[in-house]
C-alpha positions as a LaTeX table, in Angstrom:
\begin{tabular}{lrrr}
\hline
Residue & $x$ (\AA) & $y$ (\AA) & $z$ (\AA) \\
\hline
Unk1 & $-22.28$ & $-32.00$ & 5.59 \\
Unk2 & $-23.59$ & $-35.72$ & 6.82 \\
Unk3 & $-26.38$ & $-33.89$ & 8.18 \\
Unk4 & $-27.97$ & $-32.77$ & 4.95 \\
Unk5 & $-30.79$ & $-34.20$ & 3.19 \\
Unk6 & $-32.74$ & $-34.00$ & $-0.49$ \\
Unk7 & $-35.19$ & $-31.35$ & 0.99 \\
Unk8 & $-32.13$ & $-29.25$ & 1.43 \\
Unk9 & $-31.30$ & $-29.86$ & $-1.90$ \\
Unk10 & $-34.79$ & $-29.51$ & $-3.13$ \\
Unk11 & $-35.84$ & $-25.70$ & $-1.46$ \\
Unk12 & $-35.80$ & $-22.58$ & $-3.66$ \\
Unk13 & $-37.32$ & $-20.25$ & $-0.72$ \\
Unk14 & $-34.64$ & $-17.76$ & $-0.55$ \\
Unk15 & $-32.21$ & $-18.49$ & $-4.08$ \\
Unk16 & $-29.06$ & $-16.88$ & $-4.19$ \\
Unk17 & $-27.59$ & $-14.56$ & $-6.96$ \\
Unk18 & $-25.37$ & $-17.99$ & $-8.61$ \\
Unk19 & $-28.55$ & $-20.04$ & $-8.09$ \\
Unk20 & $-30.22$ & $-17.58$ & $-10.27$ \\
Unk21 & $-27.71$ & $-17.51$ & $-12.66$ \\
Unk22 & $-27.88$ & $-21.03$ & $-13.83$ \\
Unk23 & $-31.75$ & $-20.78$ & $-14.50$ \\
Unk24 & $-32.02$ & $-20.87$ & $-17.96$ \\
Unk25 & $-33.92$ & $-17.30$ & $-19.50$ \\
Unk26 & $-35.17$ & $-18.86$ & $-22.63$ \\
Unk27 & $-36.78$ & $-21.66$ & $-24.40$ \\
Unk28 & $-33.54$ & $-22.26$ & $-26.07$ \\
Unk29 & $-31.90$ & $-22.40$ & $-23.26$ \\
Unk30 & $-34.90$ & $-24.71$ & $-21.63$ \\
Unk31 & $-33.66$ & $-28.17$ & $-21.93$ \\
Unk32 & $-36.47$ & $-30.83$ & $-21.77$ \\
Unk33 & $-39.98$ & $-30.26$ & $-21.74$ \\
Unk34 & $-40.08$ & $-30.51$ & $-24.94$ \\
Unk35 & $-44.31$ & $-30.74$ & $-25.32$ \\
Unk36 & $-44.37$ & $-28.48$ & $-22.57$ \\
Unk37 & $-42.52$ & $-25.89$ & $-24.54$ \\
Unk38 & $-43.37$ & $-26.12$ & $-28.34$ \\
Unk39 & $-47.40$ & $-25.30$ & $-26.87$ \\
Unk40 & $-45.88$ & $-22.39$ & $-25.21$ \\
Unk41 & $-44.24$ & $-20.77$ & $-27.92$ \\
Unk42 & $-46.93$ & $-21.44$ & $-30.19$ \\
Unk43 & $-49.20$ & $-19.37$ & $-27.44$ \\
Unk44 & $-46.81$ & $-16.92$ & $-27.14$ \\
Unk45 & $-46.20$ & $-16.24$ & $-31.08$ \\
Unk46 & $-50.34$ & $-16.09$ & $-31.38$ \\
Unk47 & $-50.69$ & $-13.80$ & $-28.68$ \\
Unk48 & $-48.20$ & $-11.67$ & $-29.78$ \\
Unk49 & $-49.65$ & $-11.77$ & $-33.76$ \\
Unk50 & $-53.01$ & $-10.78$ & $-31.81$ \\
Unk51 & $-51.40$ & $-8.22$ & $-29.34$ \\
Unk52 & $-53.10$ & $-9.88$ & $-26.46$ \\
Unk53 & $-51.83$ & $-11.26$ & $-23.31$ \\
Unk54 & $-51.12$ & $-14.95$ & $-22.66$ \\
Unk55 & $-54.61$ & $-16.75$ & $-21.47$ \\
Unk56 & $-54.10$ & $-17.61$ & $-17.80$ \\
Unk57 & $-51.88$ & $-21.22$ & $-17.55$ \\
Unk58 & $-51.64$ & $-23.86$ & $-14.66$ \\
Unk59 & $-48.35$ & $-25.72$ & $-14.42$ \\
Unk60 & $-47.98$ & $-28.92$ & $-11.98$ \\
Unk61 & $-45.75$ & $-31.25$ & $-11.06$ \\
Unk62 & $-42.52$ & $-32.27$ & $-8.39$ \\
Unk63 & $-40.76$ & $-29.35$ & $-6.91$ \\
Unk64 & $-37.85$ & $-28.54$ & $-8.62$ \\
Unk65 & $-38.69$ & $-29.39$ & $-12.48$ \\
Unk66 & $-38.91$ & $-25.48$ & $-13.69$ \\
Unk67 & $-42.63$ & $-24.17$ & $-13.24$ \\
Unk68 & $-41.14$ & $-20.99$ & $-11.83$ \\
Unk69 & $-38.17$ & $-20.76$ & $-14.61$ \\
Unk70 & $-40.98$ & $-21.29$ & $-16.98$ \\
Unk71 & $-42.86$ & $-18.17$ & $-15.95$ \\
Unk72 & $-39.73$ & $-16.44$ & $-15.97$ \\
Unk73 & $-39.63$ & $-17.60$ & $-19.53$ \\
Unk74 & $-42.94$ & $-16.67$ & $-20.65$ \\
Unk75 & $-42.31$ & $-13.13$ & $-19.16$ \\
Unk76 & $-39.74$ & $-12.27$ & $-20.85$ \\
Unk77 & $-41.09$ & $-13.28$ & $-24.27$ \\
Unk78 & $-44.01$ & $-11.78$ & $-23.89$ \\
Unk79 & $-42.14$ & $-8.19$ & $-22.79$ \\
Unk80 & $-43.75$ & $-7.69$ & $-20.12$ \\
Unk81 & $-43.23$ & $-7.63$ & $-16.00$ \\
Unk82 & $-43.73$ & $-11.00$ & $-13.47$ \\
Unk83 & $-45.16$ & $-10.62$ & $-10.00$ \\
Unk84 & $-44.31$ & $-13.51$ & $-7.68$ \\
Unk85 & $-46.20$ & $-14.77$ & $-4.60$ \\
Unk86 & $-47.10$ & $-17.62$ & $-3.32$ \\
Unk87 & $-50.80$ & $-18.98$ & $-2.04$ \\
Unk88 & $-49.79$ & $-19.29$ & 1.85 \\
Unk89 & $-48.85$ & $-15.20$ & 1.46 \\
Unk90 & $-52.34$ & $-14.21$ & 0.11 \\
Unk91 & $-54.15$ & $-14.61$ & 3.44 \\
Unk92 & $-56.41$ & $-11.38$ & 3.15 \\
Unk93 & $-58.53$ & $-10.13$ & 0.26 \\
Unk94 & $-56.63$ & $-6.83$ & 0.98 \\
Unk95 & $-53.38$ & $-8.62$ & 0.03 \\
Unk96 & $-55.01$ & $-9.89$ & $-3.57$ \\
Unk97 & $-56.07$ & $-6.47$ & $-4.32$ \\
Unk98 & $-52.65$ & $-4.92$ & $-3.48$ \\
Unk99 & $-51.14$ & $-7.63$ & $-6.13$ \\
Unk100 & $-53.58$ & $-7.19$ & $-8.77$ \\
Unk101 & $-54.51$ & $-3.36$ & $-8.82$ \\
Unk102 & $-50.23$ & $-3.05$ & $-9.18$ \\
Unk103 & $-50.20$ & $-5.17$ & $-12.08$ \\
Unk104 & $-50.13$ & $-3.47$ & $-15.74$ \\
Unk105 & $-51.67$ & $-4.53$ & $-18.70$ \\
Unk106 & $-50.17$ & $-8.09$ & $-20.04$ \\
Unk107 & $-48.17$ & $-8.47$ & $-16.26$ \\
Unk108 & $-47.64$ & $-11.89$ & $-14.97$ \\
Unk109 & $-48.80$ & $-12.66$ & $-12.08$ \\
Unk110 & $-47.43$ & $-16.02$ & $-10.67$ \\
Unk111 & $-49.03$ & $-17.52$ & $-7.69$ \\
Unk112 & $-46.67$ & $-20.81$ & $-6.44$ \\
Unk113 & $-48.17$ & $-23.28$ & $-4.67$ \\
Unk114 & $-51.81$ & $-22.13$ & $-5.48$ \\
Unk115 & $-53.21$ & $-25.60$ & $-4.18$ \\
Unk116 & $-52.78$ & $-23.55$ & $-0.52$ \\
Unk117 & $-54.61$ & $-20.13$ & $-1.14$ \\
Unk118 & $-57.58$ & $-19.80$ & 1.28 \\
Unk119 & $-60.66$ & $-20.91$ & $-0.31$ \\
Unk120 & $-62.11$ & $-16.87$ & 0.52 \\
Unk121 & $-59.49$ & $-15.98$ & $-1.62$ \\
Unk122 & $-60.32$ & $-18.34$ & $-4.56$ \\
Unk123 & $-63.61$ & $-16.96$ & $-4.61$ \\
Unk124 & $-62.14$ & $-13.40$ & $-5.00$ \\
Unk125 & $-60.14$ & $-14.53$ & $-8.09$ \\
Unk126 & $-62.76$ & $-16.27$ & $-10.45$ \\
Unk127 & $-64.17$ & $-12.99$ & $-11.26$ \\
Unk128 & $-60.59$ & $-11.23$ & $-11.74$ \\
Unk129 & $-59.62$ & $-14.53$ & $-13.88$ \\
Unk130 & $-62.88$ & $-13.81$ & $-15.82$ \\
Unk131 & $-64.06$ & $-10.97$ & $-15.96$ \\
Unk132 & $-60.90$ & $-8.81$ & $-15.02$ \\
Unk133 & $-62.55$ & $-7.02$ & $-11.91$ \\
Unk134 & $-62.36$ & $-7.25$ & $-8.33$ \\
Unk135 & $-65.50$ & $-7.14$ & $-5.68$ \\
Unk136 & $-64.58$ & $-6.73$ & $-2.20$ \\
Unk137 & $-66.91$ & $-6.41$ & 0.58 \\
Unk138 & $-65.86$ & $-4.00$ & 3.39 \\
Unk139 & $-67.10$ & $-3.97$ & 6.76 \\
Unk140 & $-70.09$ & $-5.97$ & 8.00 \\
Unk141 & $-73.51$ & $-6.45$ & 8.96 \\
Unk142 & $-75.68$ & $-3.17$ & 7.57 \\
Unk143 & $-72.39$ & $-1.42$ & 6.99 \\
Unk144 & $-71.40$ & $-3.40$ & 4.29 \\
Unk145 & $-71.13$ & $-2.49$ & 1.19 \\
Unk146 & $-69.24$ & $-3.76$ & $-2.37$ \\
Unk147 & $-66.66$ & $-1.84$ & $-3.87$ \\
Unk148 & $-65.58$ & $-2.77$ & $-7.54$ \\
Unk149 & $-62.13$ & $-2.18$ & $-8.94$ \\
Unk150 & $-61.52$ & $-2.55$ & $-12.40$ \\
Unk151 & $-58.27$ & $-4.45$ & $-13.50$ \\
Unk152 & $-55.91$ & $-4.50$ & $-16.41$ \\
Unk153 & $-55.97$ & $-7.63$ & $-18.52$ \\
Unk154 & $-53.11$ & $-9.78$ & $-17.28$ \\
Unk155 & $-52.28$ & $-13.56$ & $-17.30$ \\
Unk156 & $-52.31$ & $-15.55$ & $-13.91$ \\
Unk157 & $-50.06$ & $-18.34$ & $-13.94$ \\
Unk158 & $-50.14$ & $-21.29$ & $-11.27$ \\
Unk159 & $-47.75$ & $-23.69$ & $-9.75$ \\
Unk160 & $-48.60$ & $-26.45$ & $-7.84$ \\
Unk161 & $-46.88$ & $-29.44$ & $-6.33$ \\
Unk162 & $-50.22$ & $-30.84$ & $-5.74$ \\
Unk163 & $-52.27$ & $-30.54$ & $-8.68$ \\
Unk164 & $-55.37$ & $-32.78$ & $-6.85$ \\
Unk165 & $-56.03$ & $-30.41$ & $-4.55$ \\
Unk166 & $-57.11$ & $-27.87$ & $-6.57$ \\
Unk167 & $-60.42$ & $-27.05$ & $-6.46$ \\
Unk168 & $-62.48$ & $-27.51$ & $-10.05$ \\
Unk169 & $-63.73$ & $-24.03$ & $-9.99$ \\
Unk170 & $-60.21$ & $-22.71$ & $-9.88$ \\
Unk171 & $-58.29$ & $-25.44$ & $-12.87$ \\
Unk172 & $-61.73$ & $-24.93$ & $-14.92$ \\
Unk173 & $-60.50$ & $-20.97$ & $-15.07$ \\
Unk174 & $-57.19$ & $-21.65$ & $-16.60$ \\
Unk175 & $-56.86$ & $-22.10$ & $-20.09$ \\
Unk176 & $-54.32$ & $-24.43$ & $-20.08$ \\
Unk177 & $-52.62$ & $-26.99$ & $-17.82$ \\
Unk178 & $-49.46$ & $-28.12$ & $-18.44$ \\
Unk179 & $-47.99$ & $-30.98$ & $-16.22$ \\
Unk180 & $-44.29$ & $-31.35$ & $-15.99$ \\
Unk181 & $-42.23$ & $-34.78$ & $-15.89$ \\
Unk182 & $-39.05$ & $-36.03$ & $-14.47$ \\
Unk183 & $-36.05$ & $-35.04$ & $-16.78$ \\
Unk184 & $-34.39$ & $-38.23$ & $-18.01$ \\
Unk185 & $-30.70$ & $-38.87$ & $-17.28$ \\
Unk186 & $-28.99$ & $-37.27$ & $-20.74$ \\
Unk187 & $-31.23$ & $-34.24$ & $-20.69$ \\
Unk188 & $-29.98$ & $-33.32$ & $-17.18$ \\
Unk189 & $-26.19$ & $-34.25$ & $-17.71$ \\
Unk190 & $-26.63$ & $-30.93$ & $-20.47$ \\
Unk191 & $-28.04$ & $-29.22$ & $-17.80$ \\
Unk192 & $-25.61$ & $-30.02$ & $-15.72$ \\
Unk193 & $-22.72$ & $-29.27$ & $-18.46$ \\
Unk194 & $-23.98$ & $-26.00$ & $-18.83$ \\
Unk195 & $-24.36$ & $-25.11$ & $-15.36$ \\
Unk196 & $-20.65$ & $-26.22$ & $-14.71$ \\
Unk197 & $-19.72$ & $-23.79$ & $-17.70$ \\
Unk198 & $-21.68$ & $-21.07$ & $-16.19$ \\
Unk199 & $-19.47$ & $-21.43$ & $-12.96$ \\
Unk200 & $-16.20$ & $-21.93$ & $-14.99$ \\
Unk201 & $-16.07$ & $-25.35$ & $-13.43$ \\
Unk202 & $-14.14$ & $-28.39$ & $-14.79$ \\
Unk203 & $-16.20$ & $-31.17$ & $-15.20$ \\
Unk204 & $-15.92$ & $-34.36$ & $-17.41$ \\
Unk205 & $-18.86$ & $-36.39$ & $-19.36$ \\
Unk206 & $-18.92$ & $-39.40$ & $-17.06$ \\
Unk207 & $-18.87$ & $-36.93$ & $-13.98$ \\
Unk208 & $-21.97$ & $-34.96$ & $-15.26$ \\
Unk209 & $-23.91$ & $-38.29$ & $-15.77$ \\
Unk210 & $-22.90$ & $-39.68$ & $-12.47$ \\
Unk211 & $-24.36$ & $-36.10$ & $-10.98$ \\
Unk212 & $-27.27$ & $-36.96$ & $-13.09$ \\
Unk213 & $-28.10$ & $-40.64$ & $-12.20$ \\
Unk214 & $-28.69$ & $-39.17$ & $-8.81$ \\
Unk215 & $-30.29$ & $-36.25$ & $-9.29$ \\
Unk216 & $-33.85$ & $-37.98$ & $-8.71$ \\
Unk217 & $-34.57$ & $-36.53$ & $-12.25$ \\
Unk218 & $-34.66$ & $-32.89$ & $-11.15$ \\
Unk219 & $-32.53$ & $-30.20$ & $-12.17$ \\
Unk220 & $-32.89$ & $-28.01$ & $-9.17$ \\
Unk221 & $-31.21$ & $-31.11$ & $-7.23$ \\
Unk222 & $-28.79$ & $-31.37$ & $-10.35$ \\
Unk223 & $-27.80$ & $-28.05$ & $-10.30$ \\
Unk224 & $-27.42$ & $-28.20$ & $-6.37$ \\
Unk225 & $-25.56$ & $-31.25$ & $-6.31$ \\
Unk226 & $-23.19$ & $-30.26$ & $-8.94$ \\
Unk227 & $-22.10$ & $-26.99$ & $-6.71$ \\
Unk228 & $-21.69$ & $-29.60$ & $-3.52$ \\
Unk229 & $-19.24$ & $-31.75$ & $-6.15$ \\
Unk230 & $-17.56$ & $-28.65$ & $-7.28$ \\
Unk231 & $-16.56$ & $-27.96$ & $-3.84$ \\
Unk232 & $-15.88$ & $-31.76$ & $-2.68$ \\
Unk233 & $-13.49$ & $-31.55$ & $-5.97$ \\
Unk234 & $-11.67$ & $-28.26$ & $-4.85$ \\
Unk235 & $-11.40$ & $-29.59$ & $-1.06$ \\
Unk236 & $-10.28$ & $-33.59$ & $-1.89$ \\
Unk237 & $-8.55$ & $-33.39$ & $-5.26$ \\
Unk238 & $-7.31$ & $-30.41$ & $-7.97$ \\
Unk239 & $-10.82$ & $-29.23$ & $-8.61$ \\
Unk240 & $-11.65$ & $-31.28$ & $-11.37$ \\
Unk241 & $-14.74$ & $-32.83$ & $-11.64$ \\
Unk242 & $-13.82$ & $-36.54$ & $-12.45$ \\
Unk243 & $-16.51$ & $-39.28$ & $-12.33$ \\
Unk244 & $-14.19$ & $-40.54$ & $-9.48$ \\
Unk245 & $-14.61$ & $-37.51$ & $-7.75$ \\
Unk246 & $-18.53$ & $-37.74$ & $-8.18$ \\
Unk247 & $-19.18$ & $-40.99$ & $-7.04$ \\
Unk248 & $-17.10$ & $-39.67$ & $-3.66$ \\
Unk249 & $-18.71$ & $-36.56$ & $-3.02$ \\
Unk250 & $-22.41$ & $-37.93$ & $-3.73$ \\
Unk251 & $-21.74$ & $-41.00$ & $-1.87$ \\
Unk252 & $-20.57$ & $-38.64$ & 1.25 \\
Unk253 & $-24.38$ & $-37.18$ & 0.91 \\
Unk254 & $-25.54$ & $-41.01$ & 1.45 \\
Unk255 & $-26.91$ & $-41.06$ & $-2.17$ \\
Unk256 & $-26.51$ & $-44.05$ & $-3.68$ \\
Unk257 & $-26.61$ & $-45.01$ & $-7.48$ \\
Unk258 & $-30.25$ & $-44.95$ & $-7.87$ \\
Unk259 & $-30.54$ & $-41.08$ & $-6.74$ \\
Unk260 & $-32.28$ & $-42.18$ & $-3.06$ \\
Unk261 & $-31.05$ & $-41.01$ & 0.05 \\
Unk262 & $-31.15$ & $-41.90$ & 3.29 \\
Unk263 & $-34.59$ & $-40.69$ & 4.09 \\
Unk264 & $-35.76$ & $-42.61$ & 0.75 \\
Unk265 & $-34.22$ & $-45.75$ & 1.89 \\
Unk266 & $-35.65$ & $-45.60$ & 5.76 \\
Unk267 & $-39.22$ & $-45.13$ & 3.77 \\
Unk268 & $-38.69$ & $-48.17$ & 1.78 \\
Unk269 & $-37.62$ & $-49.90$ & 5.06 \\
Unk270 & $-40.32$ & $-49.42$ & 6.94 \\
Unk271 & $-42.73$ & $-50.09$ & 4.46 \\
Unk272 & $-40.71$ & $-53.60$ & 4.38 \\
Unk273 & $-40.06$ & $-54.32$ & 8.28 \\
Unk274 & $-42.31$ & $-52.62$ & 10.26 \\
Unk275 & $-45.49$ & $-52.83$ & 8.21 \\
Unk276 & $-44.94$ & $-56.29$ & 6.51 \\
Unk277 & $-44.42$ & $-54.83$ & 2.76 \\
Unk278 & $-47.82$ & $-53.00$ & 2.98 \\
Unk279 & $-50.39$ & $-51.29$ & 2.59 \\
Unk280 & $-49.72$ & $-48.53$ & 5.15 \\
Unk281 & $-51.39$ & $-44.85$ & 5.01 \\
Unk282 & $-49.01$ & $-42.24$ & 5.06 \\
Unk283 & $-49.38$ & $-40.65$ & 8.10 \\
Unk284 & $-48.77$ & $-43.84$ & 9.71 \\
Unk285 & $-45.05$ & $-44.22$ & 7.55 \\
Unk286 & $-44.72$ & $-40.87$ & 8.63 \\
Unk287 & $-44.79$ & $-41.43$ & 12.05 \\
Unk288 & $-42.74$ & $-44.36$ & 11.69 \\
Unk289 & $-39.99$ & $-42.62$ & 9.74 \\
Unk290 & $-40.14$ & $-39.43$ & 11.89 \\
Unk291 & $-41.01$ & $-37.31$ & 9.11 \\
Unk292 & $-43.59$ & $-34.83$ & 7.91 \\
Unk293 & $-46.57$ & $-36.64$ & 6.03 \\
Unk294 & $-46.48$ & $-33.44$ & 3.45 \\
Unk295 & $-42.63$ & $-34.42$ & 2.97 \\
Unk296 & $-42.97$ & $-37.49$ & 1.94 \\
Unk297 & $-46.19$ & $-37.12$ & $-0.34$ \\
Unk298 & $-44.57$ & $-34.49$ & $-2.40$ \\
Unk299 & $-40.09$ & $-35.01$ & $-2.08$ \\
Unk300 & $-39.90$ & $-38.78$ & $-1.42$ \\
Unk301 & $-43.11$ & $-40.52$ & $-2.90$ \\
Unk302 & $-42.90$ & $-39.44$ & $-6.60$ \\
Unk303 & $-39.62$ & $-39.91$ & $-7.29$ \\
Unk304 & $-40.02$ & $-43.83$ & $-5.49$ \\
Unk305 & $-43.02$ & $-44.02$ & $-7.20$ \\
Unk306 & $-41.88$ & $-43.35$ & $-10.40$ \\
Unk307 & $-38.54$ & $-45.61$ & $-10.08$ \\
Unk308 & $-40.78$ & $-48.49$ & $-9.31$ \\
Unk309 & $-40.28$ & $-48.91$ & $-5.52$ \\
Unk310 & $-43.45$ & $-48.32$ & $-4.23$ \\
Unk311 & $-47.35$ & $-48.62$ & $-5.33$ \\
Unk312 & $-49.78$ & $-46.80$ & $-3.93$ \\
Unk313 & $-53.32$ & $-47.92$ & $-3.43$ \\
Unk314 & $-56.40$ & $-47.47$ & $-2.57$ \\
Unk315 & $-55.79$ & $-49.04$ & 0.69 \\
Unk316 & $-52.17$ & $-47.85$ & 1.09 \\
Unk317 & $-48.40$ & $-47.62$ & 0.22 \\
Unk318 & $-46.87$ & $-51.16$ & $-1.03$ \\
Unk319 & $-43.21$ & $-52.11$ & $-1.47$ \\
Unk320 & $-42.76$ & $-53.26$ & $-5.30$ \\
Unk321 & $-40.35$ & $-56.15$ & $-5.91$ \\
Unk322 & $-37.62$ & $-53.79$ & $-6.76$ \\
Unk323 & $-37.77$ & $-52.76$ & $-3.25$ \\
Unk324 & $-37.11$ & $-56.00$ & $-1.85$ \\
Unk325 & $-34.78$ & $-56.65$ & $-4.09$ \\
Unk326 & $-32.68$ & $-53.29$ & $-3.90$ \\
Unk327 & $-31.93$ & $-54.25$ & $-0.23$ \\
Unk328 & $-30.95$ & $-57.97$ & $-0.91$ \\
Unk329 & $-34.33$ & $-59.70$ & 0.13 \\
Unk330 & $-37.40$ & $-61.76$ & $-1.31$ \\
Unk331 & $-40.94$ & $-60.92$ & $-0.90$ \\
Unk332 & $-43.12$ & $-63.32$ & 1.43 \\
Unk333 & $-45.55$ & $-65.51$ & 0.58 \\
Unk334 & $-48.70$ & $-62.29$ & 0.77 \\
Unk335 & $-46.45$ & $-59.97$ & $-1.14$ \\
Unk336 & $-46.00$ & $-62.63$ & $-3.92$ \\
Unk337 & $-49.29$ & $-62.91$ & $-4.20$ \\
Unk338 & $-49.44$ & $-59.19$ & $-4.38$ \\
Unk339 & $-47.36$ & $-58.87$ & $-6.98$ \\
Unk340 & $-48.67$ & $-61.30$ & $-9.07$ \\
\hline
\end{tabular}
């Protein structure tokens, strides 16, 4: 188990039947959000009064916050059926028209990671965003020629961990973008709660917050950190899930008190050591960390970001004070400055 990391923690490609099973299948059950949701149901509820479907909605933001459980959501109030791909898949105009001309009238189709569909493809889906029709072009040269396919009105909703790479064309089409936060530390020990209820584990207040402290503000890590407990608890002690217990198990993962791992904390030190506090580009951290430049741009920057331990600028990534300070050490004399 030493071997594992927050990108284990943080995948979804392949969810088992339990991990579905904790994914909540309304807005009641939806904790957090709370914006995020109250728009949604009012678009639902008018859609519905109008017997329309849902306008087509982007949602962005950090793996792991519910943009897929949210489509799920919006499915199922809306009665109707949810198509899932993702933009990588879609690498043919064949494959869009096989997704669309399958979809029924009010169907949701949910493209994840749309930032990555090939720009051909884009240009194949303004018009069935629009104007609900598909051209494609078959063959080549004087043997081309357009065929048009008519499609049912349905609702396209995007995912994206990326939400600046998105070409205007494409967000311009969506009627809606909703961007989705970190969860703070109370909201996710409820999730948590609940999810230990769902698997008829026993698990006390101060262990669900610990589990929550370190959950990086996600509840997919959360949820996935609370099974990993469950089991530490059933292995080490009498299976209950004691904020004892918690602090053990987590701290076996290498995840200390402020929810950053090991790969978090090599990031930080790098930035420190190797490139004098900063500014460094990313590619260059990455090569210093020996990690993907993708990984840490969308699993490790946001979160350290967010808790204050890095700045990014124009010119590059820059340890914050906190950094320094997290590991015991003071800023030199260009970092002071820096900082202010």
């Amino acid at each position: 188990m030493s071997g594992r990391k927050f990108d284990d923690f943080n995948q979804d490609e392949s969810e088992s039947p339990l991990d579905l099973s904790l994914r909540p299948v309304d807005f009641t059950d939806f904790a957090g959000q709370a914006k995020i949701k109250e728009r949604l149901a009012v678009l639902v509820q008018a859609a519905q009064t109008r017997g329309e479907p849902l306008e087509h909605l982007l949602f962005s933001g950090p793996p792991g916050l519910g943009k897929t459980t949210l489509a799920n959501i919006l499915a199922k109030a809306m009665n109707t059926s949810i198509k899932t791909t993702a933009g990588p898949v879609i690498e043919k105009a064949g494959d869009l028209a096989g997704l669309l001309t399958n979809l029924q009238r009010g169907d949701i189709l949910f493209i994840d990671e749309i930032h990555r569909l090939n720009k051909t493809i884009e240009e194949y889906l303004y018009p069935a965003m629009e104007d609900f029709r598909l051209d494609i072009i078959i063959d080549q040269g004087p043997n081309a020629r357009n065929i048009r396919l008519n499609l049912p009105r349905f609702t396209l909703v995007g995912a994206t961990t990326r939400s600046g790479m998105i070409s205007a064309p494409l967000r311009s089409r969506f009627g809606m973008h909703n961007r989705l936060d970190y969860y703070d530390e109370t909201v996710l020990q409820g999730i948590i709660l609940r999810s230990a209820r769902i698997l008829d584990a026993k698990m006390d207040d101060a262990a669900a917050l610990e589990v929550a402290r370190r959950s990086r503000g996600t509840p997919r890590i959360a949820n996935n950190l609370l099974k990993w407990v469950r089991d530490y608890a059933s292995v080490k002690s009498d299976g209950i899930m004691t904020h004892e217990i918690a602090d053990k198990a987590l701290s076996m993962l290498d995840i200390d008190s402020d929810g950053l791992d090991e790969m978090d904390k090599r990031i930080l030190e790098a930035i420190i050591h190797r490139f004098d506090g900063g500014p460094v580009g990313v590619n260059s951290l990455a090569v210093a960390v020996a990690e993907e430049s993708g990984t840490i741009e969308e699993v490790h920057e946001p979160y350290l970001i967010m808790r204050g331990f890095i700045k990014r600028t124009p010119q590059g990534r820059v340890a914050s004070r906190m950094a320094y300070e997290k590991f015991g050490l003071k800023p030199n004399s260009r970092q002071d400055e820096l900082f202010g």
